[in-house]
Amino acid sequence: MDYDEFGNIVNYTNPGFQPFGFAGGLYDQHTKLTRFGARDYNSIAGRWTSKDPIRFAGGDVNLYGYVMNDPVNWVDISGFHGILFSRPPVTYRPWLRPPNQRPNPGKPNPPKQKPEQGRCKPSGKESLTPTGAEY
């Protein structure tokens, strides 16, 4: 099944096969609702069919709204509160930087390390076959 951003079915390829609906809920083809743990979601209306059980503690003033009207960046798999899922955690990964960006802008590049200074010192006795493996 393919969905739009609010859960409306765009392409229903195999109606009898897929029990999982929009955002991981259980889709009921008879009622056209998607069942989550705490309540049902109506994709045609783009909202829940009942009030938020935790009321305003969910962070939305609309007690029937689905993830503060931002289903592109949020998901609510339990029916209680939304979870931000589209942004990766902020971590430093120098191998993911753009190719034209230096790892430490404004600082000189670190000196090149010679192979013998590294942790792995080749001895010439390396084997690609695991020890104890029988073929």
JSON list of N, CA and C in Angstrom, two decimals, residues 53-99:
[
{"chain": "A", "resi": 53, "resn": "PRO", "atom": "N", "xyz": [-6.16, 10.64, 24.92]},
{"chain": "A", "resi": 53, "resn": "PRO", "atom": "CA", "xyz": [-6.38, 10.18, 26.30]},
{"chain": "A", "resi": 53, "resn": "PRO", "atom": "C", "xyz": [-5.54, 10.92, 27.34]},
{"chain": "A", "resi": 54, "resn": "ILE", "atom": "N", "xyz": [-4.43, 11.52, 26.93]},
{"chain": "A", "resi": 54, "resn": "ILE", "atom": "CA", "xyz": [-3.62, 12.26, 27.89]},
{"chain": "A", "resi": 54, "resn": "ILE", "atom": "C", "xyz": [-3.90, 13.76, 27.81]},
{"chain": "A", "resi": 55, "resn": "ARG", "atom": "N", "xyz": [-4.96, 14.10, 27.09]},
{"chain": "A", "resi": 55, "resn": "ARG", "atom": "CA", "xyz": [-5.44, 15.49, 26.93]},
{"chain": "A", "resi": 55, "resn": "ARG", "atom": "C", "xyz": [-4.32, 16.41, 26.45]},
{"chain": "A", "resi": 56, "resn": "PHE", "atom": "N", "xyz": [-4.13, 17.54, 27.10]},
{"chain": "A", "resi": 56, "resn": "PHE", "atom": "CA", "xyz": [-3.18, 18.55, 26.64]},
{"chain": "A", "resi": 56, "resn": "PHE", "atom": "C", "xyz": [-1.73, 18.20, 26.97]},
{"chain": "A", "resi": 57, "resn": "ALA", "atom": "N", "xyz": [-1.50, 17.13, 27.72]},
{"chain": "A", "resi": 57, "resn": "ALA", "atom": "CA", "xyz": [-0.13, 16.71, 28.02]},
{"chain": "A", "resi": 57, "resn": "ALA", "atom": "C", "xyz": [0.59, 16.22, 26.76]},
{"chain": "A", "resi": 58, "resn": "GLY", "atom": "N", "xyz": [-0.17, 15.93, 25.70]},
{"chain": "A", "resi": 58, "resn": "GLY", "atom": "CA", "xyz": [0.43, 15.51, 24.44]},
{"chain": "A", "resi": 58, "resn": "GLY", "atom": "C", "xyz": [1.10, 16.64, 23.69]},
{"chain": "A", "resi": 59, "resn": "GLY", "atom": "N", "xyz": [0.86, 17.89, 24.11]},
{"chain": "A", "resi": 59, "resn": "GLY", "atom": "CA", "xyz": [1.51, 19.03, 23.50]},
{"chain": "A", "resi": 59, "resn": "GLY", "atom": "C", "xyz": [0.74, 19.71, 22.40]},
{"chain": "A", "resi": 60, "resn": "ASP", "atom": "N", "xyz": [-0.44, 19.21, 22.05]},
{"chain": "A", "resi": 60, "resn": "ASP", "atom": "CA", "xyz": [-1.23, 19.79, 20.97]},
{"chain": "A", "resi": 60, "resn": "ASP", "atom": "C", "xyz": [-2.53, 20.33, 21.55]},
{"chain": "A", "resi": 61, "resn": "VAL", "atom": "N", "xyz": [-2.92, 21.52, 21.11]},
{"chain": "A", "resi": 61, "resn": "VAL", "atom": "CA", "xyz": [-4.18, 22.10, 21.60]},
{"chain": "A", "resi": 61, "resn": "VAL", "atom": "C", "xyz": [-5.37, 21.44, 20.93]},
{"chain": "A", "resi": 62, "resn": "ASN", "atom": "N", "xyz": [-5.17, 20.79, 19.79]},
{"chain": "A", "resi": 62, "resn": "ASN", "atom": "CA", "xyz": [-6.23, 20.06, 19.11]},
{"chain": "A", "resi": 62, "resn": "ASN", "atom": "C", "xyz": [-6.20, 18.62, 19.62]},
{"chain": "A", "resi": 63, "resn": "LEU", "atom": "N", "xyz": [-7.14, 18.24, 20.43]},
{"chain": "A", "resi": 63, "resn": "LEU", "atom": "CA", "xyz": [-7.14, 16.91, 21.04]},
{"chain": "A", "resi": 63, "resn": "LEU", "atom": "C", "xyz": [-7.43, 15.80, 20.04]},
{"chain": "A", "resi": 64, "resn": "TYR", "atom": "N", "xyz": [-7.91, 16.14, 18.86]},
{"chain": "A", "resi": 64, "resn": "TYR", "atom": "CA", "xyz": [-8.17, 15.16, 17.82]},
{"chain": "A", "resi": 64, "resn": "TYR", "atom": "C", "xyz": [-7.10, 15.16, 16.72]},
{"chain": "A", "resi": 65, "resn": "GLY", "atom": "N", "xyz": [-6.18, 16.10, 16.77]},
{"chain": "A", "resi": 65, "resn": "GLY", "atom": "CA", "xyz": [-5.17, 16.25, 15.72]},
{"chain": "A", "resi": 65, "resn": "GLY", "atom": "C", "xyz": [-4.14, 15.13, 15.74]},
{"chain": "A", "resi": 66, "resn": "TYR", "atom": "N", "xyz": [-3.60, 14.85, 14.56]},
{"chain": "A", "resi": 66, "resn": "TYR", "atom": "CA", "xyz": [-2.56, 13.83, 14.44]},
{"chain": "A", "resi": 66, "resn": "TYR", "atom": "C", "xyz": [-1.20, 14.52, 14.37]},
{"chain": "A", "resi": 67, "resn": "VAL", "atom": "N", "xyz": [-0.36, 14.28, 15.32]},
{"chain": "A", "resi": 67, "resn": "VAL", "atom": "CA", "xyz": [1.01, 14.78, 15.45]},
{"chain": "A", "resi": 67, "resn": "VAL", "atom": "C", "xyz": [1.16, 16.25, 15.05]},
{"chain": "A", "resi": 68, "resn": "MET", "atom": "N", "xyz": [0.31, 17.10, 15.61]},
{"chain": "A", "resi": 68, "resn": "MET", "atom": "CA", "xyz": [0.36, 18.55, 15.42]},
{"chain": "A", "resi": 68, "resn": "MET", "atom": "C", "xyz": [0.37, 18.93, 13.94]},
{"chain": "A", "resi": 69, "resn": "ASN", "atom": "N", "xyz": [-0.39, 18.16, 13.13]},
{"chain": "A", "resi": 69, "resn": "ASN", "atom": "CA", "xyz": [-0.51, 18.39, 11.68]},
{"chain": "A", "resi": 69, "resn": "ASN", "atom": "C", "xyz": [0.84, 18.39, 10.97]},
{"chain": "A", "resi": 70, "resn": "ASP", "atom": "N", "xyz": [1.77, 17.55, 11.42]},
{"chain": "A", "resi": 70, "resn": "ASP", "atom": "CA", "xyz": [3.07, 17.43, 10.78]},
{"chain": "A", "resi": 70, "resn": "ASP", "atom": "C", "xyz": [3.44, 15.95, 10.63]},
{"chain": "A", "resi": 71, "resn": "PRO", "atom": "N", "xyz": [2.66, 15.18, 9.83]},
{"chain": "A", "resi": 71, "resn": "PRO", "atom": "CA", "xyz": [2.95, 13.75, 9.70]},
{"chain": "A", "resi": 71, "resn": "PRO", "atom": "C", "xyz": [4.18, 13.43, 8.87]},
{"chain": "A", "resi": 72, "resn": "VAL", "atom": "N", "xyz": [4.78, 14.43, 8.25]},
{"chain": "A", "resi": 72, "resn": "VAL", "atom": "CA", "xyz": [5.99, 14.20, 7.48]},
{"chain": "A", "resi": 72, "resn": "VAL", "atom": "C", "xyz": [7.18, 13.99, 8.42]},
{"chain": "A", "resi": 73, "resn": "ASN", "atom": "N", "xyz": [7.21, 14.70, 9.53]},
{"chain": "A", "resi": 73, "resn": "ASN", "atom": "CA", "xyz": [8.33, 14.63, 10.47]},
{"chain": "A", "resi": 73, "resn": "ASN", "atom": "C", "xyz": [8.03, 13.86, 11.75]},
{"chain": "A", "resi": 74, "resn": "TRP", "atom": "N", "xyz": [6.76, 13.61, 12.04]},
{"chain": "A", "resi": 74, "resn": "TRP", "atom": "CA", "xyz": [6.38, 12.96, 13.28]},
{"chain": "A", "resi": 74, "resn": "TRP", "atom": "C", "xyz": [5.55, 11.71, 13.00]},
{"chain": "A", "resi": 75, "resn": "VAL", "atom": "N", "xyz": [5.53, 10.78, 13.94]},
{"chain": "A", "resi": 75, "resn": "VAL", "atom": "CA", "xyz": [4.70, 9.59, 13.87]},
{"chain": "A", "resi": 75, "resn": "VAL", "atom": "C", "xyz": [4.16, 9.32, 15.27]},
{"chain": "A", "resi": 76, "resn": "ASP", "atom": "N", "xyz": [2.96, 8.76, 15.35]},
{"chain": "A", "resi": 76, "resn": "ASP", "atom": "CA", "xyz": [2.35, 8.42, 16.64]},
{"chain": "A", "resi": 76, "resn": "ASP", "atom": "C", "xyz": [1.92, 6.96, 16.57]},
{"chain": "A", "resi": 77, "resn": "ILE", "atom": "N", "xyz": [2.78, 6.06, 17.00]},
{"chain": "A", "resi": 77, "resn": "ILE", "atom": "CA", "xyz": [2.50, 4.63, 16.86]},
{"chain": "A", "resi": 77, "resn": "ILE", "atom": "C", "xyz": [1.63, 4.08, 17.98]},
{"chain": "A", "resi": 78, "resn": "SER", "atom": "N", "xyz": [1.46, 4.82, 19.07]},
{"chain": "A", "resi": 78, "resn": "SER", "atom": "CA", "xyz": [0.68, 4.32, 20.19]},
{"chain": "A", "resi": 78, "resn": "SER", "atom": "C", "xyz": [-0.67, 5.00, 20.32]},
{"chain": "A", "resi": 79, "resn": "GLY", "atom": "N", "xyz": [-0.82, 6.18, 19.71]},
{"chain": "A", "resi": 79, "resn": "GLY", "atom": "CA", "xyz": [-2.05, 6.94, 19.88]},
{"chain": "A", "resi": 79, "resn": "GLY", "atom": "C", "xyz": [-1.98, 7.88, 21.06]},
{"chain": "A", "resi": 80, "resn": "PHE", "atom": "N", "xyz": [-0.87, 7.90, 21.78]},
{"chain": "A", "resi": 80, "resn": "PHE", "atom": "CA", "xyz": [-0.72, 8.77, 22.95]},
{"chain": "A", "resi": 80, "resn": "PHE", "atom": "C", "xyz": [0.11, 10.02, 22.67]},
{"chain": "A", "resi": 81, "resn": "HIS", "atom": "N", "xyz": [1.25, 9.88, 22.00]},
{"chain": "A", "resi": 81, "resn": "HIS", "atom": "CA", "xyz": [2.11, 11.05, 21.77]},
{"chain": "A", "resi": 81, "resn": "HIS", "atom": "C", "xyz": [2.97, 10.81, 20.54]},
{"chain": "A", "resi": 82, "resn": "GLY", "atom": "N", "xyz": [3.34, 11.91, 19.88]},
{"chain": "A", "resi": 82, "resn": "GLY", "atom": "CA", "xyz": [4.13, 11.83, 18.66]},
{"chain": "A", "resi": 82, "resn": "GLY", "atom": "C", "xyz": [5.61, 11.65, 18.95]},
{"chain": "A", "resi": 83, "resn": "ILE", "atom": "N", "xyz": [6.30, 11.08, 17.97]},
{"chain": "A", "resi": 83, "resn": "ILE", "atom": "CA", "xyz": [7.74, 10.86, 18.05]},
{"chain": "A", "resi": 83, "resn": "ILE", "atom": "C", "xyz": [8.36, 11.46, 16.79]},
{"chain": "A", "resi": 84, "resn": "LEU", "atom": "N", "xyz": [9.36, 12.31, 16.97]},
{"chain": "A", "resi": 84, "resn": "LEU", "atom": "CA", "xyz": [10.08, 12.89, 15.85]},
{"chain": "A", "resi": 84, "resn": "LEU", "atom": "C", "xyz": [10.97, 11.82, 15.25]},
{"chain": "A", "resi": 85, "resn": "PHE", "atom": "N", "xyz": [10.83, 11.57, 13.94]},
{"chain": "A", "resi": 85, "resn": "PHE", "atom": "CA", "xyz": [11.61, 10.48, 13.36]},
{"chain": "A", "resi": 85, "resn": "PHE", "atom": "C", "xyz": [12.41, 10.85, 12.14]},
{"chain": "A", "resi": 86, "resn": "SER", "atom": "N", "xyz": [12.24, 12.00, 11.56]},
{"chain": "A", "resi": 86, "resn": "SER", "atom": "CA", "xyz": [12.91, 12.27, 10.30]},
{"chain": "A", "resi": 86, "resn": "SER", "atom": "C", "xyz": [14.28, 12.91, 10.45]},
{"chain": "A", "resi": 87, "resn": "ARG", "atom": "N", "xyz": [14.60, 13.41, 11.60]},
{"chain": "A", "resi": 87, "resn": "ARG", "atom": "CA", "xyz": [15.90, 14.06, 11.78]},
{"chain": "A", "resi": 87, "resn": "ARG", "atom": "C", "xyz": [16.84, 13.12, 12.52]},
{"chain": "A", "resi": 88, "resn": "PRO", "atom": "N", "xyz": [18.02, 12.87, 11.95]},
{"chain": "A", "resi": 88, "resn": "PRO", "atom": "CA", "xyz": [18.96, 11.99, 12.65]},
{"chain": "A", "resi": 88, "resn": "PRO", "atom": "C", "xyz": [19.53, 12.67, 13.88]},
{"chain": "A", "resi": 89, "resn": "PRO", "atom": "N", "xyz": [20.00, 11.89, 14.85]},
{"chain": "A", "resi": 89, "resn": "PRO", "atom": "CA", "xyz": [20.62, 12.50, 16.02]},
{"chain": "A", "resi": 89, "resn": "PRO", "atom": "C", "xyz": [21.85, 13.29, 15.60]},
{"chain": "A", "resi": 90, "resn": "VAL", "atom": "N", "xyz": [22.12, 14.34, 16.35]},
{"chain": "A", "resi": 90, "resn": "VAL", "atom": "CA", "xyz": [23.26, 15.20, 16.03]},
{"chain": "A", "resi": 90, "resn": "VAL", "atom": "C", "xyz": [24.53, 14.54, 16.56]},
{"chain": "A", "resi": 91, "resn": "THR", "atom": "N", "xyz": [25.33, 14.07, 15.66]},
{"chain": "A", "resi": 91, "resn": "THR", "atom": "CA", "xyz": [26.62, 13.48, 16.01]},
{"chain": "A", "resi": 91, "resn": "THR", "atom": "C", "xyz": [27.65, 13.95, 15.00]},
{"chain": "A", "resi": 92, "resn": "TYR", "atom": "N", "xyz": [28.89, 13.90, 15.40]},
{"chain": "A", "resi": 92, "resn": "TYR", "atom": "CA", "xyz": [29.96, 14.32, 14.50]},
{"chain": "A", "resi": 92, "resn": "TYR", "atom": "C", "xyz": [30.44, 13.10, 13.73]},
{"chain": "A", "resi": 93, "resn": "ARG", "atom": "N", "xyz": [30.25, 13.14, 12.43]},
{"chain": "A", "resi": 93, "resn": "ARG", "atom": "CA", "xyz": [30.73, 12.06, 11.57]},
{"chain": "A", "resi": 93, "resn": "ARG", "atom": "C", "xyz": [31.50, 12.69, 10.43]},
{"chain": "A", "resi": 94, "resn": "PRO", "atom": "N", "xyz": [32.81, 12.78, 10.55]},
{"chain": "A", "resi": 94, "resn": "PRO", "atom": "CA", "xyz": [33.59, 13.49, 9.53]},
{"chain": "A", "resi": 94, "resn": "PRO", "atom": "C", "xyz": [33.49, 12.85, 8.15]},
{"chain": "A", "resi": 95, "resn": "TRP", "atom": "N", "xyz": [33.20, 11.56, 8.06]},
{"chain": "A", "resi": 95, "resn": "TRP", "atom": "CA", "xyz": [33.13, 10.92, 6.75]},
{"chain": "A", "resi": 95, "resn": "TRP", "atom": "C", "xyz": [31.85, 11.29, 6.01]},
{"chain": "A", "resi": 96, "resn": "LEU", "atom": "N", "xyz": [30.90, 11.95, 6.68]},
{"chain": "A", "resi": 96, "resn": "LEU", "atom": "CA", "xyz": [29.66, 12.37, 6.02]},
{"chain": "A", "resi": 96, "resn": "LEU", "atom": "C", "xyz": [29.68, 13.84, 5.61]},
{"chain": "A", "resi": 97, "resn": "ARG", "atom": "N", "xyz": [30.79, 14.52, 5.82]},
{"chain": "A", "resi": 97, "resn": "ARG", "atom": "CA", "xyz": [30.85, 15.94, 5.47]},
{"chain": "A", "resi": 97, "resn": "ARG", "atom": "C", "xyz": [30.88, 16.09, 3.95]},
{"chain": "A", "resi": 98, "resn": "PRO", "atom": "N", "xyz": [30.48, 17.26, 3.45]},
{"chain": "A", "resi": 98, "resn": "PRO", "atom": "CA", "xyz": [30.58, 17.50, 2.01]},
{"chain": "A", "resi": 98, "resn": "PRO", "atom": "C", "xyz": [32.03, 17.37, 1.55]},
{"chain": "A", "resi": 99, "resn": "PRO", "atom": "N", "xyz": [32.25, 16.92, 0.31]},
{"chain": "A", "resi": 99, "resn": "PRO", "atom": "CA", "xyz": [33.62, 16.66, -0.13]},
{"chain": "A", "resi": 99, "resn": "PRO", "atom": "C", "xyz": [34.52, 17.89, -0.16]}
]
